[in-house]
Amino acid sequence: MQLFPFGLKLLRLGALSQASNHPAAGSSGKRGRRLPPARSPLWPALIGGTLILFTFVVLSDQSGGAVTYTATFPAAEDTYVKNTNATTNYGQDTTLQADMEPSIKRALIRFSVTGIPSNATIQSATLRLFVVDESNQSGSVQRVNGSWSENTTTWNNAPAVGQQVAIIAGAAEEDTWKETNVLPAVTGNGPVNFYIITASTDGVDYGSRQNTQYQPTLVIRWSVPTSAPSPTPQSTPGGPGATATPGPTPVGGVTPGGPGATATPGPTPFGGAIGATYFVDNAAGNDGNSGTSESAAWRTVGKVSNVTLAAGDRVLFKRDGVWSGPLTLAKAGTADRPITIGSYGSGALPVIQGPGDCVDVKGTRLIVTQLNVKDCAWAGIRVSTGATFNRIDGNLLTGNVAGVHVASGASDNVIVGNTLQNNNRMSVNTPGGSDDNGAFAVLLNGDRNEVMNNSISGSDAFSYDYGRDGAAVEIYGGQGNNIHDNLAVDNDAFSELGNSRARDNTFSYNVVRSSLATSTFVVTRGSQNGFGPVANTRLLNNTVVMTGASSQGFVCHAGCDSSILMMRNNIIEAVQKVGYADAAFDEDYDLYAGGQAQFPLGAHSRIADPMLGNVGAGDFHLAAASPAVDTGVNVELTADFEGGHVPHDGNGDGIAVVDRGAFERGSTSVAAPPPTTPGPTATATPAPATPRATPTATAGSAPTPTPTTPPPATPRATSTATAGSAPSPTPTTPPPATPRATSTATAGSAPSPTPTPTPTPTRAPTPSPTPTPTPTRTPTPVASPTPSPTPRPTSTATPGSAPTPTPAPFGGDPVIAAAGDIACPSSSPGSTSCRQQDTANLINSLNPTAVLMLGDAQYDTSTAANLAAYYNPTWGQFLAKTWATAGGSHDFYGSGDWYSYFGRRAGPAPYANYSFDLGQWHIISMNSYCADAAHPTGGSCAAGSPGYNWLQNDLTTHGNQCTLVFWHQPRWSSGTTHGSDTGLADYFQLLYDHGVELLLTGHEHMYERFAPQNGSGGLDQAIGVRELVVGTGGRSVYGAGTPIANSEVLNNSTFGALKLTLHANSYDWQFVPIAGQTFTDSGSGACH
């Protein structure tokens, strides 16, 4: 596959990129009631005491036209179930909760759909949910297999979870609406039932119907012929006397409520509220029309390219229509009001075609969906330099040089749910030289793209220089791209990467299948190549099956090492060879079958039959006896190719461990190959993804002049060139080719873990691999869907079974910043008080994996007002990665406001103990406020108390080698304000008995480090517990007395934070002072 050297010089070519961690919270995330516009055709009706609102929008007044209706149905019933409270009904709760740990929670929602005529065509169905507690995942929508009711259903009698309807894409950000297309589950009148489940251990909470302003809604759009009678509005559930509560206006419909809710005509965009709707009809339209109805449609793409569009507007092309490009989209939507380019009517998708340019996305917050883009001069859809936060969603792209091209300088876009088929045209294909290039399904030059849930096939073309060429997803110069959950069939390569700017790209849970004679999974390169090094490429949990005689898995050449490539949990079957590397790199826990393994295998990698299902029929699931089941390693991903939970107990031994490959055993659906006949439709489009982490963007830069010649190609590796001899690409002429790496092996020979170069009848050989010792891995930042190890809360009532010890998570060892006693009720800093802003600045500079708040976040009382005024503007910026003590002393004051602020970041319930794993460490948060009988300690921390029993159970059932505990009051202290707390003696004894390494506390406003001690305070350097008192978060400093026994370091004049680096079997500590202060303390210790 020929790499493409676009770099920064070929601005003509568009770009697409997206991989941030959270969706944007629009500025109008919570909108009040809006008045309906003048002449709004809003029909409220009261039938049987129940209010229903319908929107009637006439799109055509001509005979043979259609009337389109949009109605919003509120939830009729909803509840959630929880496995740890298996007999409890939550039907009257104001939230709907989905979680995987510490308890499994699943939400149930029922809508009663009425008023849709029998001759109606349902065009869209959108489920909308309001996030009241954020999560890194939004969950999935499943069918419900059985009956249930709001007020009687519990975990014990809940119906079974059915097939997946849709994925609610992206992270769930608090106080925003999430929505997804559920059209396959809506067929007409009657009940519509959904489960909301998640595979994440960071659960998500949505508003329930008891939370009337933010209750779930189902927005349905349908059309009927104009000759048909108008439907009679019918009641939605709610019962006699139901009242309407004004609230935010749902997408594409009206808020269930009284007069005054806003009616919104037409189809619903995925991203948020809508504005005007314009129609384009290539047969009956006229560019002199208003475009605002089907009968007054525009005619040309030129009109669309030049018209002024506002945020929230939509332009819909008529199905069965055909237009020649270019369609230029240089507009700007907003996070909650994107501009949508889509289709309307019935029939085949509207076609935008060549022979010239087709669709060029130059703006921001645009959605391009349901188009057939084909036979274009270059890219079917290109996202140009400066274009950001766009979504290319559910299109059919065929017959192009590049189906989608994302240019350098375009970032944070999503390519999701598209069918990219037979994009197999070459841009350059001439005898001689090494400049052939083309046949890209997706080409990425930009940063932070997310390419997900696409079906990619047929990117394979004849090349004079290389025999065959093409790629499903090619990356040249792009950084932080996330390519996951794609199905790729019969492409020359799945991916090739080049340019020394390219780095931190992740490929996970993709399914790759090829029967082509020559095909490759991934090709990357090191510093000895003129188009390298490409740093930090990660291949995680991919399933690759290639049956061609000259097929090979991965190729890492020209200086491969652990900084170039990391592989975990992949299954790779190939005939000629399963992989080639010219030196050792970071590879482990992979499974190979077929040809030679020309690289040093990791300690846990295996060569064995993976025992997949019927691959020819598209079934890649693991058999029960597969060596891939429960033998992988945690890479901080939580959902497989089908959205199933990871890890899952696949072998029935009671311990959930990650499987190797893209399918976690226990999934049931089959990955089907891409269709041979083009035709994605509104009813079959995969669920859309939502762009994540979106600060408000501005419109893209001005268009760059389009060059008249195709961009030059990045050379691929062949044996005819010396590694690294290819010159750098220039703007004017295509550079000579970088040799494409093709390692040598005998086709079909037995696999061998030792690189053994042998002659091959195909393609010239690459340099013979020389085994070298595997270098020590250097931790690197992780740009995968989970940027850093994510703490996982565990149950406070019944801790689970001990986890299976695993190697340190990839991406570097976790770093913790910890301190307590933080914000005083003033924003004016003094020399010895109110330094919370300074400590916040310090923590921000440390950029830790997690922050441990050691109690007393806010003085003197943790009321909501105080927290909002003083803690939140300083330490509040770390809330998403903060873990708070289960209660300090001042934290308990304020009528529960402290827990309302921190929520699950302080445990699953107010004052409840909790624990989680971070890297290889087990972390426990305890409520140490033993004197208060109203709290879960029961008024005591002595042996036999509720807190003692919980701590004993948690320590017993978690077998991690390294354990850290944090609570507020110090067991040992030289302070004169509080001193040592003898009420915690039994707790501390438990820590010692179970080999705990570290105890972090606050309460005394000072820093003090103790040597490891036994339960009675005696020195024990071998297995003692080291306590560090870090009450230095900013409130003030306290007096200190004579250091007590085993106090090694004491300072009561410095504000700062403790930095802890948690290695697999050791730790490093460093006390870091705020700016302007100098005291510090550092050292290291080993786990017991």
PDB file of N, CA and C in Angstrom, residues 688-746:
ATOM      1  N   PRO A 688     -25.557   6.571  15.248  1.00  0.00           N
ATOM      2  CA  PRO A 688     -24.559   7.625  15.055  1.00  0.00           C
ATOM      3  C   PRO A 688     -23.679   7.799  16.263  1.00  0.00           C
ATOM      4  N   ALA A 689     -22.483   8.277  16.008  1.00  0.00           N
ATOM      5  CA  ALA A 689     -21.589   8.638  17.106  1.00  0.00           C
ATOM      6  C   ALA A 689     -21.718  10.126  17.370  1.00  0.00           C
ATOM      7  N   THR A 690     -21.469  10.509  18.591  1.00  0.00           N
ATOM      8  CA  THR A 690     -21.536  11.915  18.967  1.00  0.00           C
ATOM      9  C   THR A 690     -20.131  12.451  19.146  1.00  0.00           C
ATOM     10  N   PRO A 691     -19.752  13.539  18.457  1.00  0.00           N
ATOM     11  CA  PRO A 691     -18.420  14.090  18.677  1.00  0.00           C
ATOM     12  C   PRO A 691     -18.195  14.386  20.140  1.00  0.00           C
ATOM     13  N   ARG A 692     -16.967  14.092  20.615  1.00  0.00           N
ATOM     14  CA  ARG A 692     -16.687  14.147  22.037  1.00  0.00           C
ATOM     15  C   ARG A 692     -15.770  15.306  22.361  1.00  0.00           C
ATOM     16  N   ALA A 693     -15.838  15.727  23.581  1.00  0.00           N
ATOM     17  CA  ALA A 693     -14.982  16.763  24.140  1.00  0.00           C
ATOM     18  C   ALA A 693     -14.879  17.949  23.217  1.00  0.00           C
ATOM     19  N   THR A 694     -15.929  18.687  23.112  1.00  0.00           N
ATOM     20  CA  THR A 694     -16.000  19.710  22.105  1.00  0.00           C
ATOM     21  C   THR A 694     -16.125  21.096  22.697  1.00  0.00           C
ATOM     22  N   PRO A 695     -15.019  21.810  22.904  1.00  0.00           N
ATOM     23  CA  PRO A 695     -15.151  23.234  23.171  1.00  0.00           C
ATOM     24  C   PRO A 695     -15.759  23.894  21.955  1.00  0.00           C
ATOM     25  N   THR A 696     -16.492  24.946  22.155  1.00  0.00           N
ATOM     26  CA  THR A 696     -17.193  25.564  21.034  1.00  0.00           C
ATOM     27  C   THR A 696     -16.199  25.935  19.950  1.00  0.00           C
ATOM     28  N   ALA A 697     -16.464  25.464  18.748  1.00  0.00           N
ATOM     29  CA  ALA A 697     -15.534  25.683  17.643  1.00  0.00           C
ATOM     30  C   ALA A 697     -16.038  26.789  16.738  1.00  0.00           C
ATOM     31  N   THR A 698     -15.123  27.366  16.012  1.00  0.00           N
ATOM     32  CA  THR A 698     -15.487  28.378  15.039  1.00  0.00           C
ATOM     33  C   THR A 698     -15.380  27.793  13.652  1.00  0.00           C
ATOM     34  N   ALA A 699     -15.925  28.491  12.710  1.00  0.00           N
ATOM     35  CA  ALA A 699     -15.905  27.994  11.348  1.00  0.00           C
ATOM     36  C   ALA A 699     -14.482  27.806  10.880  1.00  0.00           C
ATOM     37  N   GLY A 700     -14.330  26.862   9.953  1.00  0.00           N
ATOM     38  CA  GLY A 700     -12.998  26.539   9.452  1.00  0.00           C
ATOM     39  C   GLY A 700     -12.380  27.700   8.686  1.00  0.00           C
ATOM     40  N   SER A 701     -11.114  27.548   8.397  1.00  0.00           N
ATOM     41  CA  SER A 701     -10.393  28.593   7.688  1.00  0.00           C
ATOM     42  C   SER A 701     -10.877  28.692   6.258  1.00  0.00           C
ATOM     43  N   ALA A 702     -10.483  29.745   5.629  1.00  0.00           N
ATOM     44  CA  ALA A 702     -10.904  29.973   4.254  1.00  0.00           C
ATOM     45  C   ALA A 702     -10.428  28.847   3.366  1.00  0.00           C
ATOM     46  N   PRO A 703     -11.203  28.514   2.335  1.00  0.00           N
ATOM     47  CA  PRO A 703     -10.802  27.414   1.452  1.00  0.00           C
ATOM     48  C   PRO A 703      -9.447  27.676   0.815  1.00  0.00           C
ATOM     49  N   THR A 704      -8.700  26.614   0.678  1.00  0.00           N
ATOM     50  CA  THR A 704      -7.387  26.702   0.044  1.00  0.00           C
ATOM     51  C   THR A 704      -7.542  26.382  -1.437  1.00  0.00           C
ATOM     52  N   PRO A 705      -6.844  27.093  -2.306  1.00  0.00           N
ATOM     53  CA  PRO A 705      -6.963  26.799  -3.737  1.00  0.00           C
ATOM     54  C   PRO A 705      -6.687  25.333  -4.028  1.00  0.00           C
ATOM     55  N   THR A 706      -7.443  24.800  -4.936  1.00  0.00           N
ATOM     56  CA  THR A 706      -7.324  23.381  -5.268  1.00  0.00           C
ATOM     57  C   THR A 706      -6.261  23.197  -6.335  1.00  0.00           C
ATOM     58  N   PRO A 707      -5.250  22.369  -6.060  1.00  0.00           N
ATOM     59  CA  PRO A 707      -4.230  22.134  -7.086  1.00  0.00           C
ATOM     60  C   PRO A 707      -4.822  21.375  -8.260  1.00  0.00           C
ATOM     61  N   THR A 708      -4.199  21.507  -9.383  1.00  0.00           N
ATOM     62  CA  THR A 708      -4.712  20.867 -10.578  1.00  0.00           C
ATOM     63  C   THR A 708      -4.214  19.456 -10.747  1.00  0.00           C
ATOM     64  N   THR A 709      -3.197  19.084  -9.994  1.00  0.00           N
ATOM     65  CA  THR A 709      -2.654  17.731 -10.099  1.00  0.00           C
ATOM     66  C   THR A 709      -2.877  16.995  -8.799  1.00  0.00           C
ATOM     67  N   PRO A 710      -2.969  15.663  -8.874  1.00  0.00           N
ATOM     68  CA  PRO A 710      -3.172  14.908  -7.643  1.00  0.00           C
ATOM     69  C   PRO A 710      -1.998  15.064  -6.702  1.00  0.00           C
ATOM     70  N   PRO A 711      -2.240  14.956  -5.390  1.00  0.00           N
ATOM     71  CA  PRO A 711      -1.146  15.077  -4.432  1.00  0.00           C
ATOM     72  C   PRO A 711      -0.132  13.956  -4.616  1.00  0.00           C
ATOM     73  N   PRO A 712       1.108  14.215  -4.291  1.00  0.00           N
ATOM     74  CA  PRO A 712       2.127  13.173  -4.440  1.00  0.00           C
ATOM     75  C   PRO A 712       1.925  12.064  -3.435  1.00  0.00           C
ATOM     76  N   ALA A 713       2.468  10.922  -3.773  1.00  0.00           N
ATOM     77  CA  ALA A 713       2.264   9.741  -2.933  1.00  0.00           C
ATOM     78  C   ALA A 713       3.434   9.521  -2.003  1.00  0.00           C
ATOM     79  N   THR A 714       3.122   8.958  -0.853  1.00  0.00           N
ATOM     80  CA  THR A 714       4.179   8.529   0.054  1.00  0.00           C
ATOM     81  C   THR A 714       4.675   7.175  -0.406  1.00  0.00           C
ATOM     82  N   PRO A 715       5.951   7.041  -0.578  1.00  0.00           N
ATOM     83  CA  PRO A 715       6.468   5.765  -1.058  1.00  0.00           C
ATOM     84  C   PRO A 715       6.236   4.634  -0.074  1.00  0.00           C
ATOM     85  N   ARG A 716       6.014   3.481  -0.583  1.00  0.00           N
ATOM     86  CA  ARG A 716       5.899   2.301   0.255  1.00  0.00           C
ATOM     87  C   ARG A 716       7.211   1.545   0.217  1.00  0.00           C
ATOM     88  N   ALA A 717       7.325   0.565   1.106  1.00  0.00           N
ATOM     89  CA  ALA A 717       8.590  -0.146   1.225  1.00  0.00           C
ATOM     90  C   ALA A 717       8.695  -1.251   0.187  1.00  0.00           C
ATOM     91  N   THR A 718       9.768  -1.254  -0.585  1.00  0.00           N
ATOM     92  CA  THR A 718      10.086  -2.380  -1.452  1.00  0.00           C
ATOM     93  C   THR A 718      11.549  -2.708  -1.278  1.00  0.00           C
ATOM     94  N   SER A 719      11.938  -3.884  -1.743  1.00  0.00           N
ATOM     95  CA  SER A 719      13.320  -4.313  -1.545  1.00  0.00           C
ATOM     96  C   SER A 719      14.277  -3.590  -2.472  1.00  0.00           C
ATOM     97  N   THR A 720      13.742  -2.810  -3.383  1.00  0.00           N
ATOM     98  CA  THR A 720      14.625  -2.165  -4.349  1.00  0.00           C
ATOM     99  C   THR A 720      15.279  -0.906  -3.815  1.00  0.00           C
ATOM    100  N   ALA A 721      14.848  -0.433  -2.627  1.00  0.00           N
ATOM    101  CA  ALA A 721      15.425   0.793  -2.071  1.00  0.00           C
ATOM    102  C   ALA A 721      16.083   0.492  -0.752  1.00  0.00           C
ATOM    103  N   THR A 722      17.097   1.238  -0.454  1.00  0.00           N
ATOM    104  CA  THR A 722      17.727   1.131   0.848  1.00  0.00           C
ATOM    105  C   THR A 722      16.887   1.859   1.870  1.00  0.00           C
ATOM    106  N   ALA A 723      16.686   1.231   3.036  1.00  0.00           N
ATOM    107  CA  ALA A 723      15.850   1.845   4.063  1.00  0.00           C
ATOM    108  C   ALA A 723      16.314   3.252   4.354  1.00  0.00           C
ATOM    109  N   GLY A 724      15.347   4.145   4.311  1.00  0.00           N
ATOM    110  CA  GLY A 724      15.651   5.538   4.637  1.00  0.00           C
ATOM    111  C   GLY A 724      16.241   6.312   3.484  1.00  0.00           C
ATOM    112  N   SER A 725      16.404   5.689   2.293  1.00  0.00           N
ATOM    113  CA  SER A 725      17.032   6.407   1.196  1.00  0.00           C
ATOM    114  C   SER A 725      16.086   7.328   0.470  1.00  0.00           C
ATOM    115  N   ALA A 726      14.782   7.118   0.640  1.00  0.00           N
ATOM    116  CA  ALA A 726      13.830   7.942  -0.090  1.00  0.00           C
ATOM    117  C   ALA A 726      13.885   9.369   0.397  1.00  0.00           C
ATOM    118  N   PRO A 727      13.909  10.311  -0.502  1.00  0.00           N
ATOM    119  CA  PRO A 727      13.947  11.712  -0.076  1.00  0.00           C
ATOM    120  C   PRO A 727      12.615  12.143   0.497  1.00  0.00           C
ATOM    121  N   SER A 728      12.621  13.230   1.248  1.00  0.00           N
ATOM    122  CA  SER A 728      11.387  13.777   1.800  1.00  0.00           C
ATOM    123  C   SER A 728      10.499  14.266   0.676  1.00  0.00           C
ATOM    124  N   PRO A 729       9.182  14.166   0.863  1.00  0.00           N
ATOM    125  CA  PRO A 729       8.275  14.625  -0.194  1.00  0.00           C
ATOM    126  C   PRO A 729       8.346  16.131  -0.373  1.00  0.00           C
ATOM    127  N   THR A 730       8.146  16.571  -1.576  1.00  0.00           N
ATOM    128  CA  THR A 730       8.126  17.998  -1.880  1.00  0.00           C
ATOM    129  C   THR A 730       6.766  18.363  -2.426  1.00  0.00           C
ATOM    130  N   PRO A 731       6.412  19.651  -2.354  1.00  0.00           N
ATOM    131  CA  PRO A 731       5.076  20.049  -2.799  1.00  0.00           C
ATOM    132  C   PRO A 731       4.854  19.895  -4.290  1.00  0.00           C
ATOM    133  N   THR A 732       5.908  19.798  -5.076  1.00  0.00           N
ATOM    134  CA  THR A 732       5.729  19.874  -6.520  1.00  0.00           C
ATOM    135  C   THR A 732       5.824  18.540  -7.217  1.00  0.00           C
ATOM    136  N   THR A 733       6.599  17.621  -6.709  1.00  0.00           N
ATOM    137  CA  THR A 733       6.761  16.346  -7.404  1.00  0.00           C
ATOM    138  C   THR A 733       6.596  15.199  -6.445  1.00  0.00           C
ATOM    139  N   PRO A 734       6.032  14.100  -6.918  1.00  0.00           N
ATOM    140  CA  PRO A 734       5.906  12.941  -6.042  1.00  0.00           C
ATOM    141  C   PRO A 734       7.271  12.386  -5.701  1.00  0.00           C
ATOM    142  N   PRO A 735       7.504  12.059  -4.433  1.00  0.00           N
ATOM    143  CA  PRO A 735       8.801  11.516  -4.044  1.00  0.00           C
ATOM    144  C   PRO A 735       8.930  10.072  -4.450  1.00  0.00           C
ATOM    145  N   PRO A 736      10.147   9.583  -4.520  1.00  0.00           N
ATOM    146  CA  PRO A 736      10.316   8.159  -4.759  1.00  0.00           C
ATOM    147  C   PRO A 736       9.768   7.353  -3.587  1.00  0.00           C
ATOM    148  N   ALA A 737       9.556   6.098  -3.853  1.00  0.00           N
ATOM    149  CA  ALA A 737       8.820   5.282  -2.884  1.00  0.00           C
ATOM    150  C   ALA A 737       9.677   4.849  -1.721  1.00  0.00           C
ATOM    151  N   THR A 738       9.028   4.798  -0.577  1.00  0.00           N
ATOM    152  CA  THR A 738       9.619   4.136   0.575  1.00  0.00           C
ATOM    153  C   THR A 738       9.411   2.642   0.403  1.00  0.00           C
ATOM    154  N   PRO A 739      10.456   1.839   0.561  1.00  0.00           N
ATOM    155  CA  PRO A 739      10.277   0.410   0.346  1.00  0.00           C
ATOM    156  C   PRO A 739       9.198  -0.153   1.261  1.00  0.00           C
ATOM    157  N   ARG A 740       8.329  -0.905   0.691  1.00  0.00           N
ATOM    158  CA  ARG A 740       7.320  -1.577   1.495  1.00  0.00           C
ATOM    159  C   ARG A 740       7.930  -2.808   2.133  1.00  0.00           C
ATOM    160  N   ALA A 741       7.650  -2.993   3.418  1.00  0.00           N
ATOM    161  CA  ALA A 741       8.249  -4.106   4.149  1.00  0.00           C
ATOM    162  C   ALA A 741       7.546  -5.396   3.805  1.00  0.00           C
ATOM    163  N   THR A 742       8.290  -6.364   3.274  1.00  0.00           N
ATOM    164  CA  THR A 742       7.735  -7.691   3.022  1.00  0.00           C
ATOM    165  C   THR A 742       8.741  -8.704   3.510  1.00  0.00           C
ATOM    166  N   SER A 743       8.540  -9.194   4.715  1.00  0.00           N
ATOM    167  CA  SER A 743       9.495 -10.121   5.295  1.00  0.00           C
ATOM    168  C   SER A 743       9.436 -11.455   4.593  1.00  0.00           C
ATOM    169  N   THR A 744      10.447 -12.262   4.799  1.00  0.00           N
ATOM    170  CA  THR A 744      10.597 -13.491   4.045  1.00  0.00           C
ATOM    171  C   THR A 744      10.132 -14.682   4.836  1.00  0.00           C
ATOM    172  N   ALA A 745       9.418 -15.566   4.184  1.00  0.00           N
ATOM    173  CA  ALA A 745       8.954 -16.789   4.826  1.00  0.00           C
ATOM    174  C   ALA A 745       8.508 -17.753   3.758  1.00  0.00           C
ATOM    175  N   THR A 746       8.464 -18.990   4.121  1.00  0.00           N
ATOM    176  CA  THR A 746       7.918 -20.007   3.225  1.00  0.00           C
ATOM    177  C   THR A 746       6.417 -20.075   3.434  1.00  0.00           C
TER     178      THR A 746
END
